[in-house]
Amino acid sequence: MKRFFDFVSALIALILLLPIFIVVALLIRIKLGAPIFFTQDRPGLNGVIFRMIKFRSMADFHDENGNLLPDSERMTKFGIFLRAASVDELPGLINVLKGDMSLVGPRPLLVQYLPLYNVEQKKRHNVRPGITGWAQVNGRNAISWEQKFKLDVWYVENQSFGLDLKILLLTIKKVFVREGINAVDHVTIEPFKGSKDE
């Protein structure tokens, strides 16, 4: 039922949001240049790697040696708006259609974090990752990694259709309130370096 709901909802959302999708793509091309999309390998269900799609939100600025500048120097006002309004996540609906992701589930994180999880934290990969999740509506990037993983695991162990609907409604509210987008002293969130709890 969850997969059917994800597929139908993502398809309807893509059709309804197509005008916004096109406008955002054009604005990114004008303001940030090519490419329009940001793609990156992420671990999905059971840790299987898939290619996640998002709208690009950072400029392609390099130093004199050709190295990418830090995130804080590549984030523009336009990029901040895209993230604050969660517009950068819209292409994730394509991942939902493909079956790589769900509308609701733990957010897919970086592949290099996989060996850093403890036994409990690894449970977040027992379900498909989501565009939004229990951790996103309870602090997003403003909470610690340990809190985030506890919320992810709680969702995995308590998931239900009713809980998913609640998270989707809370997500809509969060988008308008724009809470927890950035971590303290970081454009997004400080990289995960492993947990103290084994």
Tab-separated table of C-alpha atoms in Angstrom:
chain	number	residue	atom	x	y	z
A	1	MET	CA	0.000	0.000	0.000
A	2	LYS	CA	2.850	2.393	0.858
A	3	ARG	CA	4.574	1.836	-2.500
A	4	PHE	CA	1.287	2.300	-4.392
A	5	PHE	CA	0.537	5.504	-2.458
A	6	ASP	CA	4.072	6.802	-3.104
A	7	PHE	CA	3.877	6.131	-6.845
A	8	VAL	CA	0.422	7.641	-7.397
A	9	SER	CA	1.115	10.674	-5.162
A	10	ALA	CA	4.498	11.369	-6.780
A	11	LEU	CA	3.006	11.100	-10.277
A	12	ILE	CA	0.150	13.473	-9.444
A	13	ALA	CA	2.537	15.895	-7.697
A	14	LEU	CA	4.897	15.950	-10.690
A	15	ILE	CA	2.019	16.701	-13.069
A	16	LEU	CA	0.593	19.465	-10.859
A	17	LEU	CA	3.989	20.986	-10.091
A	18	LEU	CA	5.335	20.772	-13.649
A	19	PRO	CA	4.987	24.552	-14.271
A	20	ILE	CA	6.967	25.286	-11.070
A	21	PHE	CA	9.475	22.587	-12.039
A	22	ILE	CA	10.091	24.263	-15.409
A	23	VAL	CA	10.344	27.796	-13.974
A	24	VAL	CA	12.803	26.717	-11.266
A	25	ALA	CA	14.918	24.848	-13.835
A	26	LEU	CA	15.091	27.962	-16.030
A	27	LEU	CA	15.999	30.200	-13.072
A	28	ILE	CA	18.770	27.826	-11.998
A	29	ARG	CA	20.144	27.814	-15.539
A	30	ILE	CA	20.141	31.637	-15.577
A	31	LYS	CA	21.404	32.292	-12.046
A	32	LEU	CA	23.692	29.322	-11.369
A	33	GLY	CA	24.437	27.987	-14.828
A	34	ALA	CA	24.663	24.335	-15.822
A	35	PRO	CA	24.013	21.699	-14.716
A	36	ILE	CA	20.460	22.280	-13.489
A	37	PHE	CA	20.352	19.106	-11.420
A	38	PHE	CA	22.581	17.902	-8.604
A	39	THR	CA	22.965	14.127	-8.590
A	40	GLN	CA	24.823	12.045	-6.061
A	41	ASP	CA	25.109	8.397	-5.018
A	42	ARG	CA	23.215	7.696	-1.804
A	43	PRO	CA	22.436	4.483	0.120
A	44	GLY	CA	18.820	3.372	-0.089
A	45	LEU	CA	16.843	0.351	1.110
A	46	ASN	CA	19.201	-2.231	2.650
A	47	GLY	CA	22.110	0.097	1.863
A	48	VAL	CA	21.800	-0.403	-1.906
A	49	ILE	CA	23.285	2.617	-3.700
A	50	PHE	CA	21.104	4.716	-5.998
A	51	ARG	CA	21.485	8.057	-7.774
A	52	MET	CA	19.590	10.809	-5.927
A	53	ILE	CA	18.341	13.812	-7.911
A	54	LYS	CA	17.898	17.359	-6.574
A	55	PHE	CA	17.794	20.835	-8.042
A	56	ARG	CA	21.222	22.411	-7.884
A	57	SER	CA	21.415	25.095	-5.170
A	58	MET	CA	25.124	26.025	-5.054
A	59	ALA	CA	27.258	28.043	-7.451
A	60	ASP	CA	30.257	26.384	-9.093
A	61	PHE	CA	32.909	28.684	-7.589
A	62	HIS	CA	36.571	27.547	-7.552
A	63	ASP	CA	39.759	28.997	-6.092
A	64	GLU	CA	42.833	29.904	-8.154
A	65	ASN	CA	43.983	26.253	-8.024
A	66	GLY	CA	40.719	24.934	-9.446
A	67	ASN	CA	39.423	23.543	-6.144
A	68	LEU	CA	35.789	23.993	-5.182
A	69	LEU	CA	35.286	26.671	-2.542
A	70	PRO	CA	33.595	25.741	0.779
A	71	ASP	CA	29.794	25.414	0.797
A	72	SER	CA	29.416	28.692	2.687
A	73	GLU	CA	31.121	30.566	-0.170
A	74	ARG	CA	29.190	28.810	-2.938
A	75	MET	CA	25.722	29.279	-1.444
A	76	THR	CA	23.923	32.235	-3.047
A	77	LYS	CA	20.748	34.004	-1.901
A	78	PHE	CA	18.885	32.172	-4.631
A	79	GLY	CA	20.260	28.851	-3.413
A	80	ILE	CA	19.271	29.678	0.164
A	81	PHE	CA	15.721	30.381	-1.043
A	82	LEU	CA	15.558	27.057	-2.899
A	83	ARG	CA	16.571	25.174	0.245
A	84	ALA	CA	14.416	27.233	2.607
A	85	ALA	CA	11.348	26.564	0.471
A	86	SER	CA	12.459	22.921	-0.064
A	87	VAL	CA	12.082	23.501	-3.812
A	88	ASP	CA	15.442	21.805	-4.382
A	89	GLU	CA	13.826	18.522	-3.289
A	90	LEU	CA	11.181	18.455	-6.068
A	91	PRO	CA	13.219	16.245	-8.447
A	92	GLY	CA	13.239	13.657	-5.663
A	93	LEU	CA	9.731	12.788	-6.854
A	94	ILE	CA	11.445	11.115	-9.828
A	95	ASN	CA	13.366	8.909	-7.384
A	96	VAL	CA	10.042	8.032	-5.744
A	97	LEU	CA	8.545	7.006	-9.099
A	98	LYS	CA	11.591	4.824	-9.807
A	99	GLY	CA	11.248	3.119	-6.418
A	100	ASP	CA	14.568	4.381	-5.061
A	101	MET	CA	12.840	6.514	-2.449
A	102	SER	CA	9.566	6.932	-0.614
A	103	LEU	CA	7.699	10.141	0.161
A	104	VAL	CA	8.357	9.490	3.852
A	105	GLY	CA	11.375	7.795	5.400
A	106	PRO	CA	14.845	8.538	6.790
A	107	ARG	CA	16.689	11.003	4.561
A	108	PRO	CA	19.320	9.365	2.321
A	109	LEU	CA	22.726	10.439	3.595
A	110	LEU	CA	26.242	10.185	2.152
A	111	VAL	CA	27.683	6.819	1.140
A	112	GLN	CA	30.826	7.449	3.211
A	113	TYR	CA	28.707	7.447	6.382
A	114	LEU	CA	27.775	3.757	5.971
A	115	PRO	CA	30.750	2.318	7.916
A	116	LEU	CA	30.273	4.899	10.686
A	117	TYR	CA	26.824	3.739	11.834
A	118	ASN	CA	26.444	1.621	14.949
A	119	VAL	CA	24.099	-1.392	14.973
A	120	GLU	CA	21.072	0.651	16.019
A	121	GLN	CA	21.670	3.430	13.513
A	122	LYS	CA	21.947	0.928	10.644
A	123	LYS	CA	18.237	0.168	11.101
A	124	ARG	CA	17.457	3.388	9.205
A	125	HIS	CA	18.238	1.413	6.031
A	126	ASN	CA	15.541	-1.181	6.739
A	127	VAL	CA	13.092	1.029	4.815
A	128	ARG	CA	13.294	3.167	1.682
A	129	PRO	CA	14.740	6.641	2.323
A	130	GLY	CA	12.285	9.526	2.060
A	131	ILE	CA	11.968	13.014	0.671
A	132	THR	CA	10.817	13.935	4.161
A	133	GLY	CA	10.854	12.073	7.434
A	134	TRP	CA	10.245	12.035	11.179
A	135	ALA	CA	13.619	13.696	11.848
A	136	GLN	CA	12.858	16.442	9.290
A	137	VAL	CA	9.654	17.486	11.049
A	138	ASN	CA	11.361	17.304	14.459
A	139	GLY	CA	14.331	19.564	13.932
A	140	ARG	CA	15.744	18.840	10.469
A	141	ASN	CA	19.358	20.159	10.384
A	142	ALA	CA	19.097	21.970	13.732
A	143	ILE	CA	19.387	18.773	15.816
A	144	SER	CA	22.411	16.565	16.484
A	145	TRP	CA	23.239	13.479	14.459
A	146	GLU	CA	22.439	11.251	17.462
A	147	GLN	CA	18.985	12.827	17.814
A	148	LYS	CA	18.389	12.546	14.093
A	149	PHE	CA	19.271	8.834	14.022
A	150	LYS	CA	17.119	8.075	17.071
A	151	LEU	CA	14.178	9.709	15.317
A	152	ASP	CA	14.925	7.767	12.122
A	153	VAL	CA	15.024	4.444	13.962
A	154	TRP	CA	11.853	5.314	15.878
A	155	TYR	CA	10.120	5.860	12.539
A	156	VAL	CA	11.368	2.531	11.174
A	157	GLU	CA	10.001	0.711	14.229
A	158	ASN	CA	6.681	2.586	14.326
A	159	GLN	CA	5.873	3.322	10.685
A	160	SER	CA	2.264	3.327	9.580
A	161	PHE	CA	0.120	4.937	6.914
A	162	GLY	CA	-1.330	7.302	9.514
A	163	LEU	CA	2.135	8.358	10.693
A	164	ASP	CA	3.192	9.019	7.083
A	165	LEU	CA	0.178	11.290	6.542
A	166	LYS	CA	1.004	13.147	9.764
A	167	ILE	CA	4.618	13.655	8.640
A	168	LEU	CA	3.514	14.905	5.210
A	169	LEU	CA	1.172	17.457	6.798
A	170	LEU	CA	3.851	18.578	9.271
A	171	THR	CA	6.303	18.890	6.370
A	172	ILE	CA	3.992	21.314	4.572
A	173	LYS	CA	3.825	23.369	7.766
A	174	LYS	CA	7.631	23.301	8.159
A	175	VAL	CA	8.126	24.508	4.584
A	176	PHE	CA	6.082	27.624	5.313
A	177	VAL	CA	7.626	28.218	8.757
A	178	ARG	CA	11.152	27.425	7.427
A	179	GLU	CA	12.530	25.963	10.651
A	180	GLY	CA	15.722	23.968	11.109
A	181	ILE	CA	17.106	24.478	7.593
A	182	ASN	CA	20.673	25.174	8.677
A	183	ALA	CA	22.753	23.878	11.539
A	184	VAL	CA	24.496	26.344	13.843
A	185	ASP	CA	27.604	27.803	12.126
A	186	HIS	CA	27.024	25.689	8.994
A	187	VAL	CA	25.223	26.249	5.698
A	188	THR	CA	23.649	22.809	6.015
A	189	ILE	CA	24.809	20.442	8.752
A	190	GLU	CA	28.211	19.454	10.119
A	191	PRO	CA	29.503	16.200	8.569
A	192	PHE	CA	28.817	12.993	10.514
A	193	LYS	CA	32.056	11.603	11.999
A	194	GLY	CA	30.705	8.609	13.838
A	195	SER	CA	28.804	8.098	17.062
A	196	LYS	CA	30.224	7.738	20.554
A	197	ASP	CA	27.739	4.944	21.186
A	198	GLU	CA	28.841	1.578	19.768
